[in-house]
Amino acid sequence: MLEHKINKNKFVDFCNGDVKGEDTETLNHFDEHTRYQFTRMLYAYGTGMTGQNPFANDEEVEITADIDSATHTSFYVNGQKAFTAITGMSYLPSEIQTFGTIQQPFKTRGYKPYDPGTNSITIGVGSRFNLGNGYSMTVQEDFVWGEGYGNGSKADDERCNMIIGGLNTLIHFADQQYFSSMTDPYTDYILDFLASQGVDTSREFVINGTHCELV
């Protein structure tokens, strides 16, 4: 349990479970994250996961936490940095409702071919691409439609599926409707497709006005 160092501290009460943190303006969501990471730190030290335990000798220990950003908090034990905790962002239900879904229509319409001057391309509703071997895909209002299944082998059909899935997520991402992580399963297929259109992905490139870079 935490002890009050000098004066009564609402965060200490919150951390000890004496208050819920719901009825005071001095406690907020950052405090909730800090309490969670603090308890995880105590667990890590107590179970020997860190190979050290500053609490083992029963001496007074000062722990401070600096909020570096909305997701990063640095913890210090007796003035020495112990670790940086990274916590995923939390969203309100109203915010989650604004996130993209597979049914959400694409924002971009039409097609503009690759521009080497800006390393950019525009791919929107109505764009059509020939994938070879009898396969093709067309950007519909809210999804990418594939044609030509059965013209090749099972592996060819699967490759077509992955290209279509990749383009679907790429357009939604470029239209600010998907998180970039949703393109991860299709990365290789997306890069191959963009290369076939002339896009140089070894440097910053632009899709539907969105600046992109591989990391």
Short mmCIF file of C-alpha atoms in Angstrom, two decimals:
data_model
loop_
_atom_site.label_atom_id
_atom_site.label_comp_id
_atom_site.label_asym_id
_atom_site.label_seq_id
_atom_site.Cartn_x
_atom_site.Cartn_y
_atom_site.Cartn_z
CA MET A 1 0.00 0.00 0.00
CA LEU A 2 1.16 3.56 -0.72
CA GLU A 3 1.70 5.94 2.17
CA HIS A 4 1.19 9.70 2.15
CA LYS A 5 4.59 11.39 2.07
CA ILE A 6 3.56 14.80 3.48
CA ASN A 7 -0.01 15.85 2.86
CA LYS A 8 -3.11 13.92 2.01
CA ASN A 9 -2.93 13.03 -1.68
CA LYS A 10 -5.97 12.07 -3.73
CA PHE A 11 -3.95 9.96 -6.15
CA VAL A 12 -2.58 7.91 -3.24
CA ASP A 13 -6.14 7.30 -2.05
CA PHE A 14 -7.09 6.41 -5.62
CA CYS A 15 -4.15 4.01 -5.97
CA ASN A 16 -4.98 2.34 -2.66
CA GLY A 17 -8.61 1.97 -3.68
CA ASP A 18 -9.94 4.38 -1.04
CA VAL A 19 -11.60 6.56 -3.69
CA LYS A 20 -12.89 5.64 -7.12
CA GLY A 21 -11.65 8.77 -8.89
CA GLU A 22 -15.12 9.59 -10.21
CA ASP A 23 -16.01 12.64 -8.10
CA THR A 24 -12.91 14.83 -8.31
CA GLU A 25 -11.46 16.99 -11.05
CA THR A 26 -7.93 16.25 -9.81
CA LEU A 27 -8.06 12.64 -11.07
CA ASN A 28 -8.46 11.69 -14.71
CA HIS A 29 -7.84 8.90 -17.20
CA PHE A 30 -4.08 9.46 -17.05
CA ASP A 31 -4.21 8.65 -13.33
CA GLU A 32 -6.02 5.42 -14.12
CA HIS A 33 -3.26 4.40 -16.54
CA THR A 34 -0.58 5.44 -14.04
CA ARG A 35 -2.15 3.33 -11.30
CA TYR A 36 -2.36 0.33 -13.63
CA GLN A 37 1.27 0.60 -14.72
CA PHE A 38 2.41 1.20 -11.13
CA THR A 39 0.74 -2.01 -9.95
CA ARG A 40 2.30 -3.88 -12.90
CA MET A 41 5.70 -2.55 -11.88
CA LEU A 42 5.24 -3.77 -8.32
CA TYR A 43 4.24 -7.17 -9.69
CA ALA A 44 7.31 -7.32 -11.94
CA TYR A 45 9.65 -6.47 -9.07
CA GLY A 46 7.88 -8.77 -6.62
CA THR A 47 8.02 -11.82 -8.91
CA GLY A 48 11.66 -11.30 -9.83
CA MET A 49 10.93 -10.59 -13.49
CA THR A 50 13.37 -7.66 -13.48
CA GLY A 51 16.20 -9.37 -11.61
CA GLN A 52 16.09 -6.69 -8.93
CA ASN A 53 13.74 -5.57 -6.20
CA PRO A 54 14.26 -2.15 -4.57
CA PHE A 55 11.52 -2.97 -2.06
CA ALA A 56 13.25 -6.04 -0.63
CA ASN A 57 15.12 -4.25 2.19
CA ASP A 58 12.06 -2.45 3.63
CA GLU A 59 13.69 0.97 3.14
CA GLU A 60 11.64 3.95 2.02
CA VAL A 61 11.42 4.13 -1.76
CA GLU A 62 10.35 7.15 -3.78
CA ILE A 63 8.53 6.42 -7.03
CA THR A 64 7.67 9.12 -9.54
CA ALA A 65 5.86 8.92 -12.85
CA ASP A 66 6.22 11.37 -15.73
CA ILE A 67 3.58 11.37 -18.44
CA ASP A 68 5.54 11.69 -21.69
CA SER A 69 2.55 11.40 -24.00
CA ALA A 70 -0.96 9.97 -24.14
CA THR A 71 0.49 6.45 -24.42
CA HIS A 72 3.93 6.66 -22.73
CA THR A 73 4.67 7.06 -19.01
CA SER A 74 8.20 6.94 -17.54
CA PHE A 75 8.66 5.59 -13.99
CA TYR A 76 11.56 6.47 -11.69
CA VAL A 77 12.63 4.68 -8.51
CA ASN A 78 14.68 6.87 -6.15
CA GLY A 79 15.42 9.20 -9.05
CA GLN A 80 16.65 6.47 -11.39
CA LYS A 81 14.58 5.66 -14.44
CA ALA A 82 13.08 2.18 -14.05
CA PHE A 83 11.12 1.73 -17.26
CA THR A 84 8.75 3.34 -19.74
CA ALA A 85 5.23 1.95 -19.80
CA ILE A 86 3.36 1.98 -23.10
CA THR A 87 -0.42 1.77 -22.95
CA GLY A 88 -2.82 1.57 -25.87
CA MET A 89 -5.22 4.44 -26.40
CA SER A 90 -8.75 4.14 -25.08
CA TYR A 91 -11.68 5.56 -27.02
CA LEU A 92 -15.19 6.66 -26.12
CA PRO A 93 -18.10 4.74 -27.67
CA SER A 94 -18.97 7.86 -29.67
CA GLU A 95 -15.44 7.92 -31.09
CA ILE A 96 -15.46 4.22 -31.96
CA GLN A 97 -18.63 4.77 -33.97
CA THR A 98 -16.71 7.08 -36.30
CA PHE A 99 -14.10 4.43 -37.14
CA GLY A 100 -14.18 2.81 -40.53
CA THR A 101 -16.12 -0.33 -41.24
CA ILE A 102 -16.00 -2.57 -44.27
CA GLN A 103 -19.37 -1.14 -45.40
CA GLN A 104 -18.20 2.48 -45.31
CA PRO A 105 -18.13 3.96 -48.85
CA PHE A 106 -14.80 5.06 -50.25
CA LYS A 107 -14.29 8.83 -50.23
CA THR A 108 -12.10 9.01 -53.33
CA ARG A 109 -13.67 8.74 -56.76
CA GLY A 110 -11.98 8.24 -60.10
CA TYR A 111 -8.45 7.40 -61.06
CA LYS A 112 -5.35 9.50 -61.67
CA PRO A 113 -2.29 7.62 -62.94
CA TYR A 114 1.07 7.73 -61.26
CA ASP A 115 2.72 11.16 -61.11
CA PRO A 116 6.52 10.74 -60.82
CA GLY A 117 6.92 14.37 -59.79
CA THR A 118 5.04 13.82 -56.54
CA ASN A 119 5.37 10.01 -56.37
CA SER A 120 1.60 9.88 -56.08
CA ILE A 121 -1.41 8.05 -57.45
CA THR A 122 -5.17 8.38 -56.99
CA ILE A 123 -7.27 5.22 -56.78
CA GLY A 124 -10.98 5.64 -56.18
CA VAL A 125 -14.42 4.42 -57.14
CA GLY A 126 -14.48 3.36 -60.78
CA SER A 127 -10.79 2.45 -61.00
CA ARG A 128 -10.17 -0.80 -62.86
CA PHE A 129 -6.99 -2.88 -63.04
CA ASN A 130 -5.94 -5.84 -65.16
CA LEU A 131 -4.02 -8.31 -63.01
CA GLY A 132 -3.05 -10.63 -65.86
CA ASN A 133 -3.96 -14.27 -66.52
CA GLY A 134 -7.60 -13.28 -66.97
CA TYR A 135 -7.92 -11.62 -63.54
CA SER A 136 -9.08 -8.06 -62.96
CA MET A 137 -10.45 -5.88 -60.17
CA THR A 138 -12.73 -2.86 -60.04
CA VAL A 139 -13.19 -0.38 -57.20
CA GLN A 140 -16.90 -0.27 -56.34
CA GLU A 141 -18.62 2.15 -53.95
CA ASP A 142 -17.43 0.45 -50.76
CA PHE A 143 -15.37 -2.58 -51.77
CA VAL A 144 -13.06 -3.92 -54.47
CA TRP A 145 -14.64 -6.45 -56.84
CA GLY A 146 -12.54 -9.22 -58.38
CA GLU A 147 -13.18 -11.12 -61.60
CA GLY A 148 -11.59 -14.06 -63.37
CA TYR A 149 -11.65 -16.66 -60.62
CA GLY A 150 -11.09 -20.13 -62.01
CA ASN A 151 -9.03 -18.93 -64.97
CA GLY A 152 -5.87 -19.98 -63.20
CA SER A 153 -4.76 -22.29 -60.45
CA LYS A 154 -5.92 -22.28 -56.84
CA ALA A 155 -2.75 -20.34 -56.00
CA ASP A 156 -3.63 -17.76 -58.67
CA ASP A 157 -7.10 -17.35 -57.18
CA GLU A 158 -5.61 -16.88 -53.71
CA ARG A 159 -3.13 -14.31 -55.02
CA CYS A 160 -6.01 -12.41 -56.62
CA ASN A 161 -7.87 -12.50 -53.30
CA MET A 162 -4.89 -11.03 -51.46
CA ILE A 163 -4.36 -8.25 -54.01
CA ILE A 164 -8.04 -7.33 -53.82
CA GLY A 165 -8.00 -7.40 -50.01
CA GLY A 166 -4.85 -5.31 -50.02
CA LEU A 167 -6.25 -2.67 -52.36
CA ASN A 168 -9.47 -2.53 -50.35
CA THR A 169 -7.64 -1.80 -47.09
CA LEU A 170 -5.17 0.55 -48.81
CA ILE A 171 -7.93 2.76 -50.21
CA HIS A 172 -9.79 2.81 -46.89
CA PHE A 173 -6.53 3.75 -45.13
CA ALA A 174 -5.68 6.43 -47.69
CA ASP A 175 -9.22 7.80 -47.35
CA GLN A 176 -8.67 8.12 -43.55
CA GLN A 177 -11.15 5.33 -42.77
CA TYR A 178 -8.86 2.53 -41.53
CA PHE A 179 -5.88 2.28 -39.20
CA SER A 180 -2.60 1.53 -40.98
CA SER A 181 -2.34 -1.77 -39.07
CA MET A 182 -5.27 -3.12 -41.09
CA THR A 183 -3.03 -3.19 -44.18
CA ASP A 184 -0.39 -5.35 -42.47
CA PRO A 185 -1.63 -8.79 -43.65
CA TYR A 186 -1.45 -7.58 -47.25
CA THR A 187 1.81 -5.60 -47.17
CA ASP A 188 3.72 -7.65 -49.76
CA TYR A 189 0.78 -7.67 -52.18
CA ILE A 190 0.19 -3.94 -51.74
CA LEU A 191 3.84 -3.16 -52.44
CA ASP A 192 3.86 -5.36 -55.54
CA PHE A 193 0.69 -3.72 -56.82
CA LEU A 194 1.97 -0.19 -56.21
CA ALA A 195 5.24 -1.06 -57.93
CA SER A 196 3.28 -2.28 -60.95
CA GLN A 197 1.67 1.17 -61.10
CA GLY A 198 5.05 2.91 -60.95
CA VAL A 199 4.94 4.01 -57.31
CA ASP A 200 8.36 4.13 -55.59
CA THR A 201 7.72 2.82 -52.06
CA SER A 202 11.38 3.12 -51.04
CA ARG A 203 10.65 6.78 -50.25
CA GLU A 204 7.62 8.79 -49.22
CA PHE A 205 4.69 8.21 -51.55
CA VAL A 206 1.17 9.63 -51.75
CA ILE A 207 -2.06 7.65 -52.12
CA ASN A 208 -5.29 9.64 -52.51
CA GLY A 209 -3.59 12.66 -50.98
CA THR A 210 -2.36 10.72 -47.93
CA HIS A 211 1.40 10.76 -47.43
CA CYS A 212 2.75 7.27 -46.69
CA GLU A 213 6.11 5.84 -45.72
CA LEU A 214 7.28 2.32 -44.89
CA VAL A 215 8.49 1.87 -41.31
#
